[in-house]
C-alpha cells in the first residue's frame, strides 16, 4: 500500500489518501478526509470501472473500458459544512472526473448522487471519436444510511445511462464521521444482505520443484444473471484454473455447488462474476462487435491462495467464444482461455449466451467444432482439386502414350 499523507484540500483541512495498488487493472481507492482539527470526517474505500460507448469518425461504434485511472488528484473533496454536504471529488487521466455527493437528515445520511465526466478529446482513450469534448452523466441515488454506520457493498453495483456503464464493488464509505472515529457498525446494501456464504473451493498447490498434480475434470455448473426483465445471461461450464505465482504452479477446480454468481447486462456489454470464500471475484466480460456478434473480451480475477497470498490478474483484450448475436456459444471439448502467462482457464462442457436470452433458455448454439470444420473445408477442397488434377494428368499421359504407340504400328 502506497500512502500520500496529509496534503491540503480547500475547505476541508487535511487529507490522508492511500492508493491500494496491485496487479488489477481496476483501481482500488482508499480516502480519509480530515477536518481542520485533524479529526476524520469522511472515510471511503471502493473500486470502480467505467465503460463508454462512442461513435467514431467512420460512423462505427467502439466501447472503451476505463479501469486503470493512472495518477489521481482529489481537488474539491470536502468534509462539508452548514451550506454544503461532504463531497468526494476525483480527477484522473486527461480531463476525467468523478464526484460523489452526500446529504444529512435527522438520523440518516445519504449518498445523494454520483456524476462522471469524461473527455472524448483524449485521443489515447477515445481514438477517432466523432464528437470531441466533455461529457457528463449524472446519477441520483438517495441511498439512506443510519448516522454513525459504515455503508458496505462488496457486491457489484451497476449504473447505466445511455452510453456509459459504471461498475462499483468493495464499497466502504462513511460520511459525517462522529468523534473522528470510523464506525465498526456496518449498514449493508441489499445485494450483500442476500449474498450467500459459500464454502471453500478445493485447491491443490504443489511444491516449487514439482509440476502441478493433474486434476480430474471439473464439474460443470450453471450460472445466470438476472435484470429487471428476467434472465439476461446464461452460462454452463466446468472451470479449471491454472495459476503460476513465484514459480509455484497450482491447479484449482471450481466447485459450482459452492460458487455464487452475480453480474450485469447492458446493450453492448455483459458481466458474469463468480465468487466464493477464496475467490474474491472471477469476472467474464462479454462485448458486442460489428453489431451482430458477441465474444469474451475480458477476464479479471482476484483470489486468495492457500499460502496466504493474493493472486490478481486482468486482461481486457481477449477474443474468445465468438458467436452471432441471438445464439449461444457451445464447446463440449476442453478449451483454454489464456489470460496471461501466469493464468489460464480450462473450460469443459461450455455453453454461454450473454445477450438476447429469451424466457431463460439458450438459443440455437454455434458449436466450436464449426471452427475446426471451417479450417478443414479449404484443406479438403484443395485435396480434392489436387486429386482431380492428378487424374487429368494421368489420363493425358496415358492418352499421349497410346497416341505414339499408334504411330509406331502404322
Short mmCIF file of N, CA and C in Angstrom, two decimals, residues 128-247:
data_model
loop_
_atom_site.label_atom_id
_atom_site.label_comp_id
_atom_site.label_asym_id
_atom_site.label_seq_id
_atom_site.Cartn_x
_atom_site.Cartn_y
_atom_site.Cartn_z
N UNK A 128 -10.22 8.35 -32.66
CA UNK A 128 -11.16 8.57 -33.77
C UNK A 128 -12.57 8.91 -33.30
N UNK A 129 -12.72 9.50 -32.12
CA UNK A 129 -14.05 9.89 -31.65
C UNK A 129 -14.62 10.99 -32.53
N UNK A 130 -15.88 10.85 -32.91
CA UNK A 130 -16.51 11.84 -33.78
C UNK A 130 -16.84 13.12 -33.02
N UNK A 131 -17.41 12.97 -31.83
CA UNK A 131 -17.86 14.12 -31.04
C UNK A 131 -16.83 14.40 -29.97
N UNK A 132 -15.97 15.38 -30.21
CA UNK A 132 -14.91 15.72 -29.26
C UNK A 132 -15.44 16.66 -28.18
N UNK A 133 -14.97 16.45 -26.94
CA UNK A 133 -15.33 17.37 -25.88
C UNK A 133 -15.69 16.66 -24.59
N UNK A 134 -16.16 17.41 -23.61
CA UNK A 134 -16.51 16.89 -22.30
C UNK A 134 -17.95 16.38 -22.29
N UNK A 135 -18.15 15.29 -21.62
CA UNK A 135 -19.48 14.71 -21.45
C UNK A 135 -19.65 14.33 -19.99
N UNK A 136 -20.83 14.56 -19.45
CA UNK A 136 -21.10 14.27 -18.05
C UNK A 136 -22.40 13.48 -17.91
N UNK A 137 -22.36 12.44 -17.10
CA UNK A 137 -23.57 11.69 -16.76
C UNK A 137 -23.81 11.87 -15.27
N UNK A 138 -25.05 12.07 -14.91
CA UNK A 138 -25.44 12.34 -13.53
C UNK A 138 -26.42 11.27 -13.07
N UNK A 139 -26.15 10.67 -11.93
CA UNK A 139 -27.00 9.61 -11.42
C UNK A 139 -27.46 9.94 -10.00
N UNK A 140 -28.74 10.29 -9.81
CA UNK A 140 -29.26 10.44 -8.44
C UNK A 140 -29.40 9.08 -7.78
N UNK A 141 -29.01 8.98 -6.50
CA UNK A 141 -29.03 7.69 -5.82
C UNK A 141 -29.96 7.68 -4.61
N UNK A 142 -29.74 8.61 -3.67
CA UNK A 142 -30.54 8.68 -2.44
C UNK A 142 -30.48 7.37 -1.66
N UNK A 143 -29.26 6.86 -1.42
CA UNK A 143 -29.07 5.68 -0.59
C UNK A 143 -28.98 6.15 0.86
N UNK A 144 -29.97 5.80 1.67
CA UNK A 144 -30.05 6.27 3.05
C UNK A 144 -29.36 5.32 4.00
N UNK A 145 -28.52 5.86 4.87
CA UNK A 145 -27.70 5.08 5.80
C UNK A 145 -27.85 5.69 7.19
N UNK A 146 -28.00 4.89 8.24
CA UNK A 146 -28.08 5.45 9.59
C UNK A 146 -26.79 6.20 9.95
N UNK A 147 -26.94 7.28 10.64
CA UNK A 147 -25.77 8.03 11.10
C UNK A 147 -24.88 7.15 11.97
N UNK A 148 -23.59 7.39 11.87
CA UNK A 148 -22.59 6.66 12.64
C UNK A 148 -22.55 5.17 12.28
N UNK A 149 -22.89 4.86 11.01
CA UNK A 149 -22.72 3.49 10.50
C UNK A 149 -21.98 3.54 9.17
N UNK A 150 -21.16 2.52 8.95
CA UNK A 150 -20.37 2.42 7.73
C UNK A 150 -21.16 1.67 6.67
N UNK A 151 -21.35 2.28 5.52
CA UNK A 151 -22.05 1.62 4.42
C UNK A 151 -21.10 0.65 3.73
N UNK A 152 -21.54 -0.60 3.56
CA UNK A 152 -20.71 -1.60 2.90
C UNK A 152 -21.49 -2.27 1.79
N UNK A 153 -20.83 -2.39 0.62
CA UNK A 153 -21.43 -3.11 -0.50
C UNK A 153 -20.30 -3.77 -1.30
N UNK A 154 -19.99 -5.01 -0.91
CA UNK A 154 -18.96 -5.75 -1.64
C UNK A 154 -19.45 -6.24 -2.99
N UNK A 155 -20.76 -6.43 -3.10
CA UNK A 155 -21.33 -6.92 -4.35
C UNK A 155 -21.19 -5.89 -5.46
N UNK A 156 -21.29 -6.37 -6.68
CA UNK A 156 -21.18 -5.50 -7.84
C UNK A 156 -22.44 -4.65 -7.99
N UNK A 157 -22.26 -3.35 -8.11
CA UNK A 157 -23.36 -2.43 -8.39
C UNK A 157 -23.11 -1.75 -9.73
N UNK A 158 -24.16 -1.60 -10.50
CA UNK A 158 -24.02 -1.07 -11.85
C UNK A 158 -24.95 0.12 -12.06
N UNK A 159 -24.42 1.19 -12.61
CA UNK A 159 -25.20 2.35 -13.01
C UNK A 159 -25.06 2.50 -14.52
N UNK A 160 -26.17 2.65 -15.20
CA UNK A 160 -26.15 2.76 -16.67
C UNK A 160 -26.95 3.97 -17.10
N UNK A 161 -26.35 4.76 -17.97
CA UNK A 161 -27.02 5.93 -18.50
C UNK A 161 -26.59 6.10 -19.95
N UNK A 162 -27.47 5.74 -20.86
CA UNK A 162 -27.20 5.81 -22.30
C UNK A 162 -25.92 5.04 -22.65
N UNK A 163 -24.86 5.73 -23.00
CA UNK A 163 -23.65 5.06 -23.48
C UNK A 163 -22.62 4.81 -22.39
N UNK A 164 -22.95 5.11 -21.14
CA UNK A 164 -21.97 4.96 -20.05
C UNK A 164 -22.47 3.93 -19.04
N UNK A 165 -21.61 2.98 -18.73
CA UNK A 165 -21.89 1.96 -17.71
C UNK A 165 -20.82 2.09 -16.63
N UNK A 166 -21.26 2.23 -15.38
CA UNK A 166 -20.35 2.35 -14.25
C UNK A 166 -20.49 1.12 -13.35
N UNK A 167 -19.36 0.50 -13.00
CA UNK A 167 -19.36 -0.64 -12.10
C UNK A 167 -18.66 -0.25 -10.79
N UNK A 168 -19.27 -0.61 -9.67
CA UNK A 168 -18.69 -0.36 -8.35
C UNK A 168 -18.75 -1.64 -7.52
N UNK A 169 -17.72 -1.87 -6.73
CA UNK A 169 -17.73 -3.01 -5.82
C UNK A 169 -16.72 -2.74 -4.69
N UNK A 170 -16.78 -3.59 -3.66
CA UNK A 170 -15.94 -3.41 -2.47
C UNK A 170 -16.05 -1.98 -1.94
N UNK A 171 -17.28 -1.50 -1.84
CA UNK A 171 -17.53 -0.13 -1.39
C UNK A 171 -17.67 -0.10 0.13
N UNK A 172 -16.87 0.74 0.78
CA UNK A 172 -16.99 1.01 2.21
C UNK A 172 -16.92 2.53 2.38
N UNK A 173 -17.97 3.14 2.90
CA UNK A 173 -17.99 4.59 3.00
C UNK A 173 -18.78 5.03 4.23
N UNK A 174 -18.27 6.07 4.87
CA UNK A 174 -18.99 6.71 5.96
C UNK A 174 -18.75 8.21 5.91
N UNK A 175 -19.82 8.95 5.70
CA UNK A 175 -19.78 10.41 5.78
C UNK A 175 -20.27 10.83 7.17
N UNK A 176 -20.00 12.08 7.53
CA UNK A 176 -20.40 12.61 8.83
C UNK A 176 -19.87 11.72 9.97
N UNK A 177 -18.59 11.34 9.86
CA UNK A 177 -17.98 10.52 10.90
C UNK A 177 -18.03 11.25 12.23
N UNK A 178 -18.47 10.57 13.28
CA UNK A 178 -18.62 11.19 14.59
C UNK A 178 -17.40 10.94 15.47
N UNK A 179 -16.99 11.97 16.15
CA UNK A 179 -15.86 11.90 17.09
C UNK A 179 -14.56 11.45 16.42
N UNK A 180 -14.47 11.63 15.11
CA UNK A 180 -13.24 11.32 14.40
C UNK A 180 -12.92 9.85 14.27
N UNK A 181 -13.88 8.96 14.59
CA UNK A 181 -13.63 7.52 14.55
C UNK A 181 -14.61 6.84 13.60
N UNK A 182 -14.07 6.14 12.62
CA UNK A 182 -14.92 5.40 11.68
C UNK A 182 -15.63 4.27 12.42
N UNK A 183 -16.92 4.16 12.20
CA UNK A 183 -17.74 3.19 12.92
C UNK A 183 -17.41 1.75 12.52
N UNK A 184 -17.54 0.85 13.48
CA UNK A 184 -17.41 -0.58 13.20
C UNK A 184 -18.75 -1.22 12.88
N UNK A 185 -19.83 -0.46 13.04
CA UNK A 185 -21.16 -0.96 12.69
C UNK A 185 -21.38 -0.76 11.20
N UNK A 186 -21.75 -1.83 10.51
CA UNK A 186 -21.90 -1.78 9.06
C UNK A 186 -23.38 -1.80 8.66
N UNK A 187 -23.70 -0.98 7.69
CA UNK A 187 -25.02 -1.00 7.06
C UNK A 187 -24.84 -1.58 5.67
N UNK A 188 -25.44 -2.75 5.42
CA UNK A 188 -25.19 -3.48 4.18
C UNK A 188 -26.17 -3.07 3.08
N UNK A 189 -25.67 -3.07 1.86
CA UNK A 189 -26.55 -2.87 0.71
C UNK A 189 -27.41 -4.12 0.55
N UNK A 190 -28.48 -4.02 -0.23
CA UNK A 190 -29.42 -5.14 -0.38
C UNK A 190 -28.75 -6.38 -0.95
N UNK A 191 -27.83 -6.19 -1.90
CA UNK A 191 -27.16 -7.34 -2.51
C UNK A 191 -26.30 -8.08 -1.51
N UNK A 192 -25.63 -7.35 -0.63
CA UNK A 192 -24.82 -8.02 0.39
C UNK A 192 -25.68 -8.73 1.41
N UNK A 193 -26.87 -8.22 1.64
CA UNK A 193 -27.78 -8.87 2.60
C UNK A 193 -28.25 -10.22 2.08
N UNK A 194 -28.40 -10.35 0.75
CA UNK A 194 -28.92 -11.58 0.16
C UNK A 194 -27.83 -12.51 -0.32
N UNK A 195 -26.56 -12.07 -0.28
CA UNK A 195 -25.47 -12.93 -0.72
C UNK A 195 -25.33 -14.11 0.23
N UNK A 196 -25.05 -15.28 -0.36
CA UNK A 196 -24.87 -16.47 0.45
C UNK A 196 -23.41 -16.65 0.78
N UNK A 197 -23.14 -17.20 1.97
CA UNK A 197 -21.77 -17.52 2.36
C UNK A 197 -21.44 -18.88 1.79
N UNK A 198 -20.37 -18.99 1.06
CA UNK A 198 -20.05 -20.22 0.35
C UNK A 198 -18.82 -20.86 0.95
N UNK A 199 -18.76 -22.20 0.94
CA UNK A 199 -17.59 -22.91 1.46
C UNK A 199 -16.38 -22.73 0.56
N UNK A 200 -15.29 -23.36 0.96
CA UNK A 200 -14.04 -23.20 0.23
C UNK A 200 -14.06 -23.95 -1.08
N UNK A 201 -13.22 -23.50 -2.00
CA UNK A 201 -13.01 -24.18 -3.27
C UNK A 201 -11.82 -25.11 -3.10
N UNK A 202 -11.93 -26.35 -3.60
CA UNK A 202 -10.85 -27.30 -3.46
C UNK A 202 -9.65 -26.86 -4.27
N UNK A 203 -8.48 -26.89 -3.68
CA UNK A 203 -7.28 -26.44 -4.35
C UNK A 203 -6.16 -27.46 -4.17
N UNK A 204 -5.22 -27.44 -5.10
CA UNK A 204 -4.02 -28.24 -5.00
C UNK A 204 -2.83 -27.37 -5.32
N UNK A 205 -1.90 -27.21 -4.40
CA UNK A 205 -0.71 -26.40 -4.64
C UNK A 205 0.51 -27.29 -4.47
N UNK A 206 1.26 -27.58 -5.54
CA UNK A 206 2.42 -28.45 -5.44
C UNK A 206 3.63 -27.70 -4.89
N UNK A 207 4.67 -28.44 -4.60
CA UNK A 207 5.90 -27.82 -4.13
C UNK A 207 6.56 -27.07 -5.27
N UNK A 208 7.44 -26.10 -4.97
CA UNK A 208 8.05 -25.28 -6.01
C UNK A 208 8.88 -26.08 -7.00
N UNK A 209 9.29 -27.28 -6.63
CA UNK A 209 10.17 -28.04 -7.51
C UNK A 209 9.42 -29.09 -8.32
N UNK A 210 8.08 -29.12 -8.20
CA UNK A 210 7.31 -30.11 -8.94
C UNK A 210 6.28 -29.43 -9.81
N UNK A 211 5.80 -30.16 -10.80
CA UNK A 211 4.71 -29.67 -11.63
C UNK A 211 3.40 -29.94 -10.91
N UNK A 212 2.33 -29.18 -11.26
CA UNK A 212 1.06 -29.38 -10.56
C UNK A 212 0.49 -30.77 -10.81
N UNK A 213 -0.11 -31.33 -9.77
CA UNK A 213 -0.74 -32.63 -9.90
C UNK A 213 -1.93 -32.52 -10.84
N UNK A 214 -2.03 -33.40 -11.86
CA UNK A 214 -3.18 -33.33 -12.77
C UNK A 214 -4.49 -33.47 -12.00
N UNK A 215 -5.44 -32.63 -12.36
CA UNK A 215 -6.73 -32.64 -11.68
C UNK A 215 -7.74 -33.37 -12.53
N UNK A 216 -8.74 -33.96 -11.87
CA UNK A 216 -9.83 -34.57 -12.59
C UNK A 216 -10.65 -33.49 -13.30
N UNK A 217 -11.45 -33.92 -14.26
CA UNK A 217 -12.29 -32.98 -14.99
C UNK A 217 -13.25 -32.29 -14.02
N UNK A 218 -13.33 -30.95 -14.06
CA UNK A 218 -14.21 -30.25 -13.12
C UNK A 218 -15.67 -30.45 -13.46
N UNK A 219 -16.50 -30.39 -12.44
CA UNK A 219 -17.94 -30.49 -12.63
C UNK A 219 -18.47 -29.22 -13.29
N UNK A 220 -19.36 -29.39 -14.24
CA UNK A 220 -19.95 -28.24 -14.93
C UNK A 220 -21.06 -27.64 -14.07
N UNK A 221 -21.03 -26.32 -13.95
CA UNK A 221 -22.07 -25.61 -13.21
C UNK A 221 -22.86 -24.71 -14.13
N UNK A 222 -24.07 -24.39 -13.73
CA UNK A 222 -24.92 -23.48 -14.50
C UNK A 222 -25.06 -22.18 -13.72
N UNK A 223 -24.75 -21.07 -14.39
CA UNK A 223 -24.78 -19.75 -13.76
C UNK A 223 -25.68 -18.83 -14.58
N UNK A 224 -26.27 -17.86 -13.93
CA UNK A 224 -27.16 -16.93 -14.63
C UNK A 224 -27.08 -15.56 -14.00
N UNK A 225 -27.47 -14.56 -14.78
CA UNK A 225 -27.57 -13.18 -14.32
C UNK A 225 -28.97 -12.69 -14.64
N UNK A 226 -29.59 -12.03 -13.69
CA UNK A 226 -30.95 -11.52 -13.87
C UNK A 226 -30.96 -10.00 -13.82
N UNK A 227 -31.78 -9.40 -14.66
CA UNK A 227 -32.05 -7.97 -14.56
C UNK A 227 -33.54 -7.79 -14.27
N UNK A 228 -34.03 -6.59 -14.42
CA UNK A 228 -35.43 -6.35 -14.08
C UNK A 228 -36.41 -7.09 -14.95
N UNK A 229 -35.97 -7.57 -16.12
CA UNK A 229 -36.87 -8.25 -17.06
C UNK A 229 -36.69 -9.76 -17.06
N UNK A 230 -35.92 -10.30 -16.12
CA UNK A 230 -35.70 -11.75 -16.08
C UNK A 230 -34.25 -12.09 -16.35
N UNK A 231 -34.01 -13.33 -16.76
CA UNK A 231 -32.66 -13.80 -17.03
C UNK A 231 -32.11 -13.13 -18.28
N UNK A 232 -30.92 -12.56 -18.15
CA UNK A 232 -30.31 -11.87 -19.29
C UNK A 232 -28.98 -12.51 -19.72
N UNK A 233 -28.44 -13.41 -18.90
CA UNK A 233 -27.19 -14.10 -19.25
C UNK A 233 -27.24 -15.52 -18.70
N UNK A 234 -26.82 -16.47 -19.53
CA UNK A 234 -26.75 -17.87 -19.13
C UNK A 234 -25.36 -18.40 -19.41
N UNK A 235 -24.86 -19.25 -18.52
CA UNK A 235 -23.56 -19.88 -18.73
C UNK A 235 -23.55 -21.24 -18.06
N UNK A 236 -23.10 -22.24 -18.77
CA UNK A 236 -22.88 -23.57 -18.24
C UNK A 236 -21.46 -23.97 -18.58
N UNK A 237 -20.67 -24.35 -17.58
CA UNK A 237 -19.27 -24.67 -17.87
C UNK A 237 -18.60 -25.29 -16.66
N UNK A 238 -17.64 -26.17 -16.95
CA UNK A 238 -16.72 -26.64 -15.94
C UNK A 238 -15.45 -25.82 -16.04
N UNK A 239 -14.95 -25.34 -14.91
CA UNK A 239 -13.82 -24.41 -14.92
C UNK A 239 -12.65 -24.96 -14.12
N UNK A 240 -11.49 -24.90 -14.73
CA UNK A 240 -10.24 -25.33 -14.09
C UNK A 240 -9.22 -24.20 -14.25
N UNK A 241 -8.74 -23.67 -13.11
CA UNK A 241 -7.82 -22.55 -13.12
C UNK A 241 -6.39 -23.05 -13.01
N UNK A 242 -5.52 -22.54 -13.88
CA UNK A 242 -4.10 -22.86 -13.84
C UNK A 242 -3.34 -21.59 -13.47
N UNK A 243 -2.71 -21.59 -12.32
CA UNK A 243 -2.08 -20.40 -11.77
C UNK A 243 -0.60 -20.65 -11.50
N UNK A 244 0.23 -19.69 -11.89
CA UNK A 244 1.65 -19.73 -11.57
C UNK A 244 2.02 -18.44 -10.86
N UNK A 245 2.52 -18.57 -9.64
CA UNK A 245 2.95 -17.41 -8.87
C UNK A 245 4.22 -17.77 -8.10
N UNK A 246 5.24 -16.92 -8.27
CA UNK A 246 6.53 -17.16 -7.63
C UNK A 246 7.07 -18.54 -7.98
N UNK A 247 6.91 -18.92 -9.25
CA UNK A 247 7.41 -20.19 -9.80
C UNK A 247 6.71 -21.42 -9.20
#
